[in-house]
CSV table of C-alpha atoms in Angstrom, one decimal:
chain,number,residue,atom,x,y,z
N,1,MET,CA,8.9,-1.1,9.8
N,2,THR,CA,5.3,-0.4,9.2
N,3,ALA,CA,2.9,1.5,11.4
N,4,PHE,CA,0.9,-1.5,12.1
N,5,ASN,CA,2.9,-4.8,13.4
N,6,LEU,CA,0.9,-7.4,11.4
N,7,LYS,CA,2.7,-10.3,12.9
N,8,LYS,CA,1.8,-9.2,16.8
N,9,TYR,CA,-1.5,-8.8,15.5
N,10,PHE,CA,-1.8,-12.5,14.2
N,11,GLU,CA,-0.1,-13.9,17.3
N,12,LEU,CA,-2.1,-12.0,19.8
N,13,GLN,CA,-5.8,-12.2,17.8
N,14,THR,CA,-5.2,-16.3,17.2
N,15,ILE,CA,-4.3,-16.7,20.8
N,16,GLU,CA,-7.6,-14.3,22.1
N,17,ILE,CA,-9.8,-16.5,19.7
N,18,LYS,CA,-8.4,-19.7,21.2
N,19,ASN,CA,-8.8,-18.8,24.6
N,20,ARG,CA,-12.7,-18.1,24.1
N,21,ILE,CA,-12.9,-21.3,22.4
N,22,LYS,CA,-11.8,-23.0,25.4
N,23,GLN,CA,-14.0,-20.7,27.6
N,24,PHE,CA,-16.9,-22.7,26.2
N,25,ASN,CA,-15.8,-25.9,25.9
N,26,ASN,CA,-14.5,-26.0,22.4
N,27,LYS,CA,-17.5,-25.0,20.6
N,28,LEU,CA,-17.6,-21.4,19.7
N,29,TYR,CA,-19.7,-19.7,17.1
N,30,LEU,CA,-17.7,-16.5,16.0
N,31,GLU,CA,-20.0,-13.7,14.3
N,32,PHE,CA,-17.5,-12.3,11.4
N,33,GLY,CA,-17.9,-8.8,10.6
N,34,GLY,CA,-16.3,-7.1,7.6
N,35,LYS,CA,-14.8,-8.4,4.5
N,36,ILE,CA,-12.8,-11.4,4.6
N,37,PHE,CA,-10.7,-11.4,1.3
N,38,ASP,CA,-10.7,-7.7,0.3
N,39,ASP,CA,-10.8,-5.4,3.6
N,40,LEU,CA,-9.7,-2.5,1.6
N,41,HIS,CA,-10.5,-0.1,4.4
N,42,ALA,CA,-8.3,-1.9,7.1
N,43,SER,CA,-5.1,-1.9,4.8
N,44,ARG,CA,-5.7,2.1,4.1
N,45,VAL,CA,-6.2,3.1,8.0
N,46,LEU,CA,-3.5,0.7,9.4
N,47,PRO,CA,-0.1,0.9,7.3
N,48,GLY,CA,1.0,-2.7,7.3
N,49,PHE,CA,-2.4,-4.6,7.6
N,50,LEU,CA,-2.9,-6.1,4.1
N,51,SER,CA,-6.5,-6.5,2.5
N,52,ASP,CA,-6.2,-10.2,3.2
N,53,SER,CA,-5.4,-10.4,6.4
N,54,LYS,CA,-8.3,-11.5,7.7
N,55,LEU,CA,-8.0,-14.4,5.6
N,56,GLN,CA,-4.4,-15.1,6.7
N,57,LEU,CA,-5.7,-15.0,10.0
N,58,LEU,CA,-8.3,-18.1,9.1
N,59,LEU,CA,-5.9,-19.7,7.8
N,60,LYS,CA,-3.9,-19.8,11.2
N,61,LEU,CA,-6.8,-21.0,12.4
N,62,LYS,CA,-7.5,-23.4,9.7
N,63,ASN,CA,-7.7,-26.9,11.8
N,64,GLU,CA,-10.1,-25.7,14.1
N,65,ALA,CA,-12.3,-23.8,11.9
N,66,GLU,CA,-15.3,-24.1,9.3
N,67,ILE,CA,-17.3,-21.5,7.8
N,68,VAL,CA,-20.8,-20.7,7.6
N,69,VAL,CA,-22.3,-18.3,5.1
N,70,VAL,CA,-25.6,-16.5,5.7
N,71,ILE,CA,-27.7,-15.1,3.3
N,72,SER,CA,-31.4,-13.3,3.9
N,73,ALA,CA,-34.2,-14.5,1.5
N,74,ASN,CA,-35.1,-11.2,1.3
N,75,ASP,CA,-31.9,-9.9,0.0
N,76,ILE,CA,-32.4,-12.7,-2.7
N,77,GLU,CA,-35.6,-11.6,-3.6
N,78,ASN,CA,-34.7,-7.9,-3.5
N,79,ASN,CA,-31.7,-8.5,-5.8
N,80,LYS,CA,-29.5,-6.8,-3.3
N,81,LEU,CA,-25.9,-6.0,-4.4
N,82,ARG,CA,-22.9,-5.8,-2.9
N,83,GLY,CA,-21.8,-2.1,-3.7
N,84,ASP,CA,-18.1,-2.4,-3.9
N,85,LEU,CA,-17.9,-5.3,-6.2
N,86,GLY,CA,-21.4,-4.7,-7.9
N,87,ILE,CA,-22.6,-8.2,-7.6
N,88,LYS,CA,-25.6,-9.9,-6.0
N,89,TYR,CA,-25.5,-11.2,-2.7
N,90,GLU,CA,-26.2,-14.9,-3.9
N,91,ASP,CA,-23.8,-14.7,-6.4
N,92,ASP,CA,-21.2,-13.2,-3.7
N,93,VAL,CA,-22.3,-16.5,-1.8
N,94,LEU,CA,-21.0,-18.6,-4.2
N,95,ARG,CA,-18.0,-16.6,-4.8
N,96,LEU,CA,-17.0,-16.6,-1.1
N,97,ILE,CA,-17.6,-20.5,-1.3
N,98,ASP,CA,-15.3,-20.6,-4.2
N,99,ASN,CA,-12.5,-18.5,-2.7
N,100,PHE,CA,-12.9,-20.4,1.0
N,101,LYS,CA,-12.5,-23.8,-0.6
N,102,SER,CA,-9.5,-22.5,-2.9
N,103,TYR,CA,-7.6,-21.9,0.5
N,104,ASP,CA,-8.9,-25.6,1.8
N,105,LEU,CA,-11.0,-23.8,4.6
N,106,ILE,CA,-14.0,-26.1,5.4
N,107,VAL,CA,-17.5,-24.5,4.1
N,108,ASN,CA,-20.3,-26.9,4.2
N,109,ASN,CA,-23.1,-24.8,5.2
N,110,VAL,CA,-25.1,-22.0,4.1
N,111,VAL,CA,-28.2,-20.8,5.8
N,112,ILE,CA,-30.8,-18.9,4.0
N,113,THR,CA,-32.6,-16.6,6.8
N,114,GLN,CA,-36.1,-15.4,6.6
N,115,TYR,CA,-36.7,-18.6,4.5
N,116,GLN,CA,-39.3,-18.6,2.0
N,117,SER,CA,-40.1,-21.2,-1.0
N,118,THR,CA,-39.8,-18.8,-3.9
N,119,PHE,CA,-38.1,-19.2,-7.3
N,120,ARG,CA,-34.9,-17.4,-6.6
N,121,VAL,CA,-34.4,-18.8,-3.3
N,122,ASN,CA,-34.9,-22.4,-4.8
N,123,LYS,CA,-32.6,-21.6,-7.7
N,124,LEU,CA,-29.8,-20.8,-5.0
N,125,GLN,CA,-30.6,-23.4,-3.0
N,126,ASN,CA,-30.4,-26.1,-5.9
N,127,ILE,CA,-27.2,-24.7,-7.1
N,128,LEU,CA,-25.4,-25.0,-3.5
N,129,SER,CA,-27.0,-28.8,-3.1
N,130,GLU,CA,-25.6,-29.7,-6.5
N,131,HIS,CA,-22.0,-28.8,-5.3
N,132,ASN,CA,-22.7,-30.9,-2.0
N,133,ILE,CA,-23.3,-27.4,0.1
N,134,ASN,CA,-25.8,-27.8,2.8
N,135,VAL,CA,-28.7,-25.5,2.7
N,136,VAL,CA,-30.0,-24.7,6.3
N,137,LYS,CA,-33.5,-23.0,6.5
N,138,HIS,CA,-34.0,-20.5,9.5
N,139,TYR,CA,-37.5,-19.1,9.4
N,140,LYS,CA,-39.1,-15.5,10.2
N,141,ILE,CA,-40.0,-15.4,14.3
N,142,ASP,CA,-42.8,-12.9,14.7
N,143,ASP,CA,-41.9,-9.7,16.9
N,144,TYR,CA,-38.4,-10.6,16.7
N,145,PRO,CA,-36.7,-9.7,18.7
N,146,ASN,CA,-39.1,-8.8,21.5
N,147,ASN,CA,-40.9,-11.6,22.1
N,148,LEU,CA,-38.6,-13.4,24.3
N,149,ASP,CA,-40.9,-16.6,25.4
N,150,LEU,CA,-41.4,-17.2,21.7
N,151,ILE,CA,-38.2,-16.8,20.2
N,152,VAL,CA,-36.5,-19.2,22.9
N,153,SER,CA,-39.0,-21.8,22.2
N,154,LYS,CA,-39.6,-24.6,19.9
N,155,ASN,CA,-42.0,-22.5,17.8
N,156,GLY,CA,-39.0,-19.9,17.8
N,157,TYR,CA,-35.3,-20.8,17.1
N,158,GLY,CA,-36.8,-24.5,17.9
N,159,LYS,CA,-38.2,-24.5,14.1
N,160,ASN,CA,-35.1,-23.2,12.7
N,161,GLU,CA,-33.0,-26.1,11.1
N,162,THR,CA,-29.8,-27.0,13.0
N,163,ILE,CA,-26.4,-26.8,11.3
N,164,LYS,CA,-24.2,-29.9,11.3
N,165,THR,CA,-20.3,-28.9,12.2
N,166,GLN,CA,-17.6,-30.4,13.6
N,167,LYS,CA,-14.9,-28.1,14.2
N,168,PRO,CA,-14.8,-25.9,17.4
N,169,LEU,CA,-14.4,-22.7,16.0
N,170,ILE,CA,-17.6,-22.1,13.7
N,171,VAL,CA,-17.0,-19.0,11.4
N,172,ILE,CA,-20.2,-17.1,10.6
N,173,THR,CA,-20.0,-14.9,7.8
N,174,ALA,CA,-22.3,-13.2,5.2
N,175,PRO,CA,-22.2,-11.0,1.7
N,176,GLY,CA,-22.9,-7.8,3.7
N,177,PRO,CA,-24.7,-6.6,6.6
N,178,GLY,CA,-28.8,-7.2,7.6
N,179,SER,CA,-28.1,-11.0,6.5
N,180,GLY,CA,-28.8,-12.4,10.1
N,181,LYS,CA,-25.3,-13.7,11.3
N,182,LEU,CA,-26.2,-12.8,15.0
N,183,ALA,CA,-29.9,-14.7,15.0
N,184,VAL,CA,-28.0,-17.6,13.2
N,185,ALA,CA,-25.5,-18.0,16.1
N,186,LEU,CA,-28.3,-17.6,18.8
N,187,SER,CA,-30.6,-20.4,17.1
N,188,GLU,CA,-27.3,-22.5,17.3
N,189,LEU,CA,-26.8,-21.6,20.8
N,190,TYR,CA,-30.4,-22.6,21.5
N,191,HIS,CA,-30.2,-26.0,20.1
N,192,ASP,CA,-26.4,-26.5,21.7
N,193,ALA,CA,-28.3,-26.2,24.8
N,194,ILE,CA,-31.4,-28.5,24.1
N,195,ASN,CA,-28.7,-31.3,23.4
N,196,ASN,CA,-26.5,-30.3,26.5
N,197,ILE,CA,-23.9,-28.6,24.5
N,198,ASP,CA,-22.5,-25.8,26.3
N,199,SER,CA,-21.4,-23.6,23.4
N,200,GLY,CA,-20.5,-19.5,23.1
N,201,TYR,CA,-20.7,-16.8,20.8
N,202,ALA,CA,-18.1,-13.8,20.1
N,203,LYS,CA,-18.0,-11.0,17.8
N,204,PHE,CA,-14.9,-10.6,15.5
N,205,GLU,CA,-15.0,-7.1,14.2
N,206,THR,CA,-12.2,-4.9,13.4
N,207,PHE,CA,-13.8,-1.5,13.5
N,208,PRO,CA,-14.8,0.6,16.0
N,209,VAL,CA,-11.3,-0.2,17.9
N,210,TRP,CA,-12.6,-0.9,21.6
N,211,ASN,CA,-9.5,0.6,23.5
N,212,LEU,CA,-9.1,3.6,21.7
N,213,ALA,CA,-10.7,6.7,22.4
N,214,VAL,CA,-14.6,7.6,20.4
N,215,ASP,CA,-12.9,10.4,18.8
N,216,HIS,CA,-9.4,8.6,17.9
N,217,PRO,CA,-9.0,9.0,14.1
N,218,LEU,CA,-9.1,5.3,13.7
N,219,ASN,CA,-12.5,5.2,15.0
N,220,LEU,CA,-14.0,8.5,13.3
N,221,ALA,CA,-12.7,6.6,10.2
N,222,TYR,CA,-14.9,3.7,10.8
N,223,GLU,CA,-17.8,6.4,11.6
N,224,ALA,CA,-17.2,8.1,8.0
N,225,ALA,CA,-17.3,4.8,6.4
N,226,THR,CA,-20.7,4.1,7.9
N,227,THR,CA,-22.4,7.2,7.5
N,228,ASP,CA,-24.9,5.7,5.0
N,229,LEU,CA,-25.8,3.1,8.2
N,230,ASN,CA,-25.9,6.4,10.9
N,231,ASP,CA,-23.2,4.3,13.1
N,232,LYS,CA,-21.7,6.5,15.6
N,233,ASN,CA,-19.0,5.6,18.1
N,234,LYS,CA,-20.1,6.0,21.5
N,235,ILE,CA,-18.8,5.0,25.0
N,236,ASP,CA,-20.2,1.5,26.1
N,237,PRO,CA,-22.4,2.5,29.3
N,238,TYR,CA,-22.2,-1.2,30.2
N,239,TYR,CA,-18.6,-1.9,30.2
N,240,LEU,CA,-18.2,1.4,32.0
N,241,LYS,CA,-20.5,0.4,34.9
N,242,SER,CA,-19.5,-3.2,35.1
N,243,ARG,CA,-15.7,-2.5,35.2
N,244,ASN,CA,-15.2,1.4,35.6
N,245,LYS,CA,-13.2,1.3,32.3
N,246,ILE,CA,-13.9,3.2,29.0
N,247,ALA,CA,-14.3,1.2,26.1
N,248,THR,CA,-15.6,2.2,22.5
N,249,ASN,CA,-18.4,0.6,20.6
N,250,TYR,CA,-21.1,1.7,18.1
N,251,ASN,CA,-24.7,2.5,19.0
N,252,ARG,CA,-26.4,-0.2,17.3
N,253,ASP,CA,-24.7,-2.7,19.4
N,254,ILE,CA,-25.0,-0.7,22.4
N,255,GLN,CA,-28.7,-0.2,22.0
N,256,ALA,CA,-29.4,-3.8,20.7
N,257,PHE,CA,-27.4,-5.1,23.7
N,258,PRO,CA,-30.4,-5.6,26.9
N,259,ILE,CA,-32.3,-7.6,24.4
N,260,LEU,CA,-29.4,-9.5,23.1
N,261,SER,CA,-28.6,-10.3,26.8
N,262,GLN,CA,-31.7,-11.6,27.5
N,263,ILE,CA,-32.1,-13.8,25.0
N,264,MET,CA,-28.7,-15.5,25.8
N,265,ASN,CA,-29.2,-15.4,29.6
N,266,LYS,CA,-32.7,-17.5,28.8
N,267,ILE,CA,-30.8,-19.8,26.5
N,268,GLN,CA,-27.9,-20.4,28.6
N,269,LYS,CA,-29.4,-19.8,32.0
N,270,ARG,CA,-26.5,-17.7,33.2
N,271,ASN,CA,-25.2,-14.1,32.6
N,272,ILE,CA,-22.1,-14.7,30.2
N,273,TYR,CA,-21.5,-11.3,29.2
N,274,ASP,CA,-21.5,-8.0,31.1
N,275,SER,CA,-21.2,-5.6,27.9
N,276,PRO,CA,-21.6,-5.6,23.8
N,277,THR,CA,-17.6,-4.8,24.2
N,278,SER,CA,-16.8,-7.8,26.1
N,279,MET,CA,-18.3,-10.0,23.5
N,280,GLY,CA,-15.7,-8.8,21.0
N,281,VAL,CA,-12.2,-10.5,20.4
N,282,ASN,CA,-10.5,-7.6,18.3
N,283,MET,CA,-6.9,-7.0,19.0
N,284,VAL,CA,-6.0,-4.5,16.6
N,285,GLY,CA,-5.5,-1.7,19.3
N,286,PHE,CA,-2.6,-3.7,20.6
N,287,CYS,CA,-0.4,-3.9,17.5
N,288,PHE,CA,0.6,-0.4,16.9
N,289,ASN,CA,4.7,0.4,15.9
N,290,ASN,CA,3.7,4.1,15.4
N,291,GLU,CA,0.5,5.4,16.1
N,292,GLU,CA,0.8,9.0,14.9
N,293,GLU,CA,1.4,7.4,11.2
N,294,ILE,CA,-2.0,5.4,12.0
N,295,LYS,CA,-3.6,8.5,13.0
N,296,GLN,CA,-2.5,10.1,10.0
N,297,ALA,CA,-3.5,7.3,7.7
N,298,ALA,CA,-6.7,7.6,9.3
N,299,ASN,CA,-7.4,11.3,8.8
N,300,LYS,CA,-6.7,10.7,5.2
N,301,GLU,CA,-9.6,8.1,4.6
N,302,ILE,CA,-11.8,10.4,6.6
N,303,ILE,CA,-11.1,13.1,3.7
N,304,ARG,CA,-11.4,10.3,1.2
N,305,ARG,CA,-14.9,9.0,2.5
N,306,TYR,CA,-16.1,13.0,2.4
N,307,TYR,CA,-15.3,12.7,-1.3
N,308,GLN,CA,-16.8,9.3,-1.9
N,309,SER,CA,-19.7,10.6,-0.3
N,310,ALA,CA,-19.7,13.7,-2.3
N,311,VAL,CA,-19.8,12.2,-5.6
N,312,ALA,CA,-22.4,9.7,-4.6
N,313,PHE,CA,-24.5,12.5,-3.4
N,314,LYS,CA,-24.2,14.2,-6.9
N,315,LYS,CA,-25.4,10.8,-8.3
N,316,GLY,CA,-27.9,11.0,-6.4
N,317,MET,CA,-27.1,7.8,-4.4
N,318,VAL,CA,-27.2,8.9,-1.0
N,319,SER,CA,-29.1,11.6,0.8
N,320,LYS,CA,-27.4,15.1,1.7
N,321,SER,CA,-27.4,14.2,5.4
N,322,VAL,CA,-24.9,11.6,4.6
N,323,LEU,CA,-22.3,14.2,2.9
N,324,ILE,CA,-22.8,16.6,5.9
N,325,ARG,CA,-22.2,14.2,8.6
N,326,ASN,CA,-18.6,13.5,6.7
N,327,ALA,CA,-18.2,17.0,6.4
N,328,ASN,CA,-18.7,17.7,9.8
N,329,LEU,CA,-16.4,14.8,10.8
N,330,ILE,CA,-13.8,16.8,9.3
N,331,SER,CA,-14.6,20.3,10.7
N,332,LYS,CA,-15.3,18.9,14.3
N,333,ASN,CA,-11.6,17.3,14.1
N,334,ASN,CA,-10.0,19.7,12.5
N,335,ILE,CA,-8.6,17.7,9.8
N,336,ASP,CA,-6.5,19.3,7.5
N,337,PHE,CA,-6.9,18.7,3.4
N,338,SER,CA,-3.3,19.4,3.0
N,339,ILE,CA,-2.3,16.2,4.2
N,340,ARG,CA,-3.5,15.0,0.9
N,341,PRO,CA,-1.3,17.8,-1.2
N,342,CYS,CA,-2.9,15.9,-4.3
N,343,ILE,CA,-6.1,17.8,-4.0
N,344,GLU,CA,-4.9,21.3,-3.8
N,345,ILE,CA,-2.7,20.7,-6.7
N,346,THR,CA,-5.0,19.0,-8.7
N,347,ASN,CA,-7.8,21.6,-8.3
N,348,LYS,CA,-5.3,24.8,-8.9
N,349,LEU,CA,-4.0,23.5,-12.3
N,350,ALA,CA,-7.4,22.6,-13.2
N,351,ASN,CA,-8.5,25.7,-12.7
N,352,GLN,CA,-5.7,27.5,-14.4
N,353,LEU,CA,-5.6,25.4,-17.5
N,354,ASN,CA,-9.3,24.7,-17.8
N,355,MET,CA,-8.9,21.4,-17.9
N,356,ASN,CA,-9.3,17.7,-16.3
N,357,ILE,CA,-6.2,17.1,-14.3
N,358,THR,CA,-5.1,13.9,-12.2
N,359,THR,CA,-2.2,14.3,-9.5
N,360,PHE,CA,-0.3,11.2,-7.8
N,361,THR,CA,1.1,12.0,-4.9
N,362,LEU,CA,4.1,9.4,-4.5
N,363,ASN,CA,6.3,8.7,-1.4
N,364,LYS,CA,8.2,11.6,-0.1
N,365,ASN,CA,5.4,13.8,-1.3
N,366,ILE,CA,6.5,13.6,-4.9
N,367,ASN,CA,3.5,14.9,-6.6
N,368,ILE,CA,3.2,13.9,-10.4
N,369,THR,CA,0.3,15.2,-12.8
N,370,GLY,CA,-1.4,14.4,-15.9
N,371,LYS,CA,-3.7,16.3,-18.0
N,372,THR,CA,-6.3,15.2,-20.5
N,373,SER,CA,-5.2,15.3,-24.2
N,374,ALA,CA,-6.2,14.0,-27.5
N,375,LEU,CA,-4.7,10.6,-27.0
N,376,LEU,CA,-5.1,9.9,-22.9
N,377,GLY,CA,-7.6,10.7,-20.1
N,378,SER,CA,-5.8,12.7,-17.5
N,379,SER,CA,-5.9,9.8,-15.2
N,380,SER,CA,-3.9,7.6,-17.9
N,381,ALA,CA,-1.3,10.7,-18.5
N,382,ALA,CA,-0.9,10.8,-14.7
N,383,LEU,CA,-0.1,6.9,-14.4
N,384,LEU,CA,2.4,7.0,-17.5
N,385,ASN,CA,4.3,10.1,-15.7
N,386,ALA,CA,4.4,8.5,-12.3
N,387,LEU,CA,5.6,5.2,-14.0
N,388,LYS,CA,8.3,7.3,-15.8
N,389,TYR,CA,9.2,8.9,-12.8
N,390,LEU,CA,9.5,5.9,-10.6
N,391,ALA,CA,11.8,4.0,-13.6
N,392,ASN,CA,13.9,7.3,-14.1
N,393,ILE,CA,12.7,7.8,-17.6
N,394,PRO,CA,13.6,11.0,-19.5
N,395,LYS,CA,10.1,13.1,-19.7
N,396,GLU,CA,10.7,13.2,-23.6
N,397,ILE,CA,10.8,9.4,-23.7
N,398,HIS,CA,7.4,8.1,-25.2
N,399,LEU,CA,6.4,4.9,-23.4
N,400,LEU,CA,3.6,4.4,-25.9
N,401,SER,CA,3.7,4.7,-29.5
N,402,LYS,CA,1.1,7.3,-31.2
N,403,GLU,CA,0.2,4.4,-33.8
N,404,ALA,CA,-0.8,2.1,-31.1
N,405,ILE,CA,-2.9,4.4,-29.4
N,406,GLU,CA,-4.6,5.6,-32.4
N,407,LEU,CA,-5.2,2.0,-33.4
N,408,VAL,CA,-7.0,1.4,-30.0
N,409,GLN,CA,-9.0,4.9,-30.2
N,410,ASN,CA,-10.3,3.4,-33.8
N,411,LEU,CA,-11.5,0.6,-32.2
N,412,LYS,CA,-13.2,2.1,-29.8
N,413,VAL,CA,-15.0,4.8,-31.8
N,414,ASN,CA,-15.5,3.0,-35.1
N,415,VAL,CA,-16.2,-0.8,-33.6
N,416,PHE,CA,-17.4,-0.1,-29.7
N,417,LYS,CA,-19.1,3.3,-30.7
N,418,SER,CA,-17.9,5.0,-28.0
N,419,LYS,CA,-18.0,8.8,-27.8
N,420,ASN,CA,-14.8,9.2,-26.1
N,421,PRO,CA,-11.6,8.3,-27.8
N,422,ARG,CA,-9.1,8.7,-25.3
N,423,LEU,CA,-7.6,5.7,-23.2
N,424,HIS,CA,-8.7,4.9,-20.1
N,425,MET,CA,-6.3,3.7,-17.7
N,426,ASN,CA,-7.0,0.1,-18.2
N,427,GLU,CA,-6.5,0.6,-22.2
N,428,THR,CA,-3.3,2.5,-21.3
N,429,LEU,CA,-1.8,-0.6,-19.5
N,430,ILE,CA,-2.8,-3.2,-21.9
N,431,ILE,CA,-0.9,-1.0,-24.6
N,432,LEU,CA,1.9,-0.7,-22.1
N,433,ALA,CA,2.1,-4.0,-21.2
N,434,MET,CA,2.5,-5.1,-25.1
N,435,SER,CA,5.0,-2.7,-25.5
N,436,ALA,CA,7.3,-3.9,-23.1
N,437,LYS,CA,7.9,-7.1,-25.0
N,438,SER,CA,10.0,-4.5,-27.8
N,439,ASN,CA,10.6,-0.9,-25.6
N,440,GLN,CA,13.1,-1.4,-22.8
N,441,TYR,CA,11.5,1.6,-21.7
N,442,ALA,CA,8.0,0.4,-21.6
N,443,LYS,CA,9.2,-2.6,-19.8
N,444,LEU,CA,11.2,-0.4,-17.1
N,445,ALA,CA,7.6,1.8,-16.5
N,446,TYR,CA,5.7,-1.6,-16.3
N,447,ASP,CA,7.8,-3.2,-13.7
N,448,GLN,CA,7.3,0.1,-11.6
N,449,LEU,CA,3.4,-0.6,-11.3
N,450,LYS,CA,3.8,-2.6,-7.7
N,451,ASN,CA,5.1,0.8,-6.2
N,452,LEU,CA,1.9,2.5,-6.7
N,453,ALA,CA,0.0,0.5,-4.0
N,454,GLY,CA,-0.9,2.7,-1.4
N,455,ILE,CA,-0.6,6.0,-2.9
N,456,GLU,CA,-2.9,9.0,-2.6
N,457,ALA,CA,-4.4,10.5,-6.0
N,458,HIS,CA,-6.9,13.1,-6.9
N,459,CYS,CA,-8.7,13.9,-9.9
N,460,SER,CA,-10.7,17.2,-10.8
N,461,ALA,CA,-13.9,15.4,-12.4
N,462,ILE,CA,-15.7,12.0,-11.6
N,463,LEU,CA,-14.1,9.2,-13.3
N,464,SER,CA,-15.6,6.5,-15.5
N,465,MET,CA,-16.1,3.0,-13.5
N,466,GLN,CA,-13.5,1.7,-15.9
N,467,ASP,CA,-11.0,3.8,-14.3
N,468,ILE,CA,-12.2,3.7,-10.8
N,469,GLU,CA,-11.8,-0.1,-11.2
N,470,THR,CA,-8.0,0.2,-12.3
N,471,TYR,CA,-7.5,2.4,-9.4
N,472,ASN,CA,-8.5,-0.3,-7.2
N,473,HIS,CA,-6.6,-3.2,-9.0
N,474,LEU,CA,-3.5,-0.8,-8.7
N,475,ASN,CA,-4.5,-0.3,-4.7
N,476,ILE,CA,-4.5,3.5,-5.5
N,477,ASN,CA,-6.2,5.7,-3.0
N,478,ILE,CA,-8.4,7.9,-5.6
N,479,THR,CA,-10.7,10.9,-4.6
N,480,GLN,CA,-12.6,12.7,-7.4
N,481,GLU,CA,-14.4,16.2,-7.2
N,482,PRO,CA,-17.9,15.7,-7.3
N,483,LYS,CA,-18.5,17.4,-10.8
N,484,TYR,CA,-18.6,15.9,-14.6
N,485,ASP,CA,-16.4,16.9,-17.3
N,486,ASN,CA,-19.3,17.6,-19.3
N,487,ASP,CA,-22.8,18.5,-19.2
N,488,THR,CA,-24.4,15.5,-20.8
N,489,LEU,CA,-27.3,13.8,-18.4
N,490,TYR,CA,-26.2,10.3,-18.8
N,491,HIS,CA,-22.7,9.0,-17.3
N,492,LYS,CA,-21.1,5.9,-17.6
């Protein structure tokens, strides 16, 4: 039994969303936060929740739902990137549409917010139009969101183009935050009200979990994941005042609620929601099988986020304040690094041997290490050693022939002009896959790859992007010490 009850979650969450649809006479605009296809954060902190569980939830609502993708013209012009995928927002719009359609989910509309006619915006518009996707233009409103009389008027939301939708559930998603999902929903509420359609709005976000304490590890893990946005968990004062109950929300939603409430009341002529928490439909907090295990997973995630911010600071990608906030989350909540034994083992061995070390912590706290050699990087060595352990292969057995490794090294150095001849993890796995055809031990090891998913790992130096991508594909929770294994200025 997993710590998180996914079956119960699907049942409760679909019921909650369907009830909210009924509340608004079968027309609900659902602002969908977070990642739909690859929510790795949720899968790490909620053992049993899968990275595509949000997609599976949408598929259970398939008959009622259609999807609207939102992108800001400003993000198109500024070449904004999705940090986890390294692709531009406009490319992610196309990726999202392709993914939705591959599951037969309806997506007919893309809204460009803050619309302006530029070469880059028009290029995206043309691509979408050629593929029969409607492009809906929403325009900038002066003094938004403060000038209520202008916003809720024909010169505010009224000048936006309307979205032609057919289904009772309109899921509004985007490549990332700041795209304008909420403004799109409010604009549609305005146009529906003009046309005497009694539609409504709700918000779907997994974190923070509203019915858990502000300092619950699951909510602290969310805070650790958003320190660059300066998000902080807080008690929702509006929920407390109206219901005399404590609920957790985050600072931006709480700060925005008074204005948001005024806009919605002006559109719909009545008070729909008494708090930002009541806008949500999140049922995650009712689906625990083992809360202690979830707390442990969340604490591991907080440590992982600390190391992630330390490496980002070393690379000059975040300010020191982000690193300090993550360090404070660990110290103030007495989180013990020993819950990830791979960290201490790696660092102790690296100091003793004066070389790069990687440690994998397998199930039942079995720790497998790998060290840098002339042939392999430490992550590749740890990977092979872990696979051998899982497949019960004797240590003295070589999974890869020295000749095959040297051929790839020759290709790297002499053809691709790489300065590092040692094999990265992806290169190691390619040779392993090719060897599996003729080497029974390589086949046994290869078949164990699936059993690495969800394990913890630590490396004594900053990894290459190649290795990080492989860790992500294998679903291994990797952390790195914030230092390079050489003194060069340029690092890939």
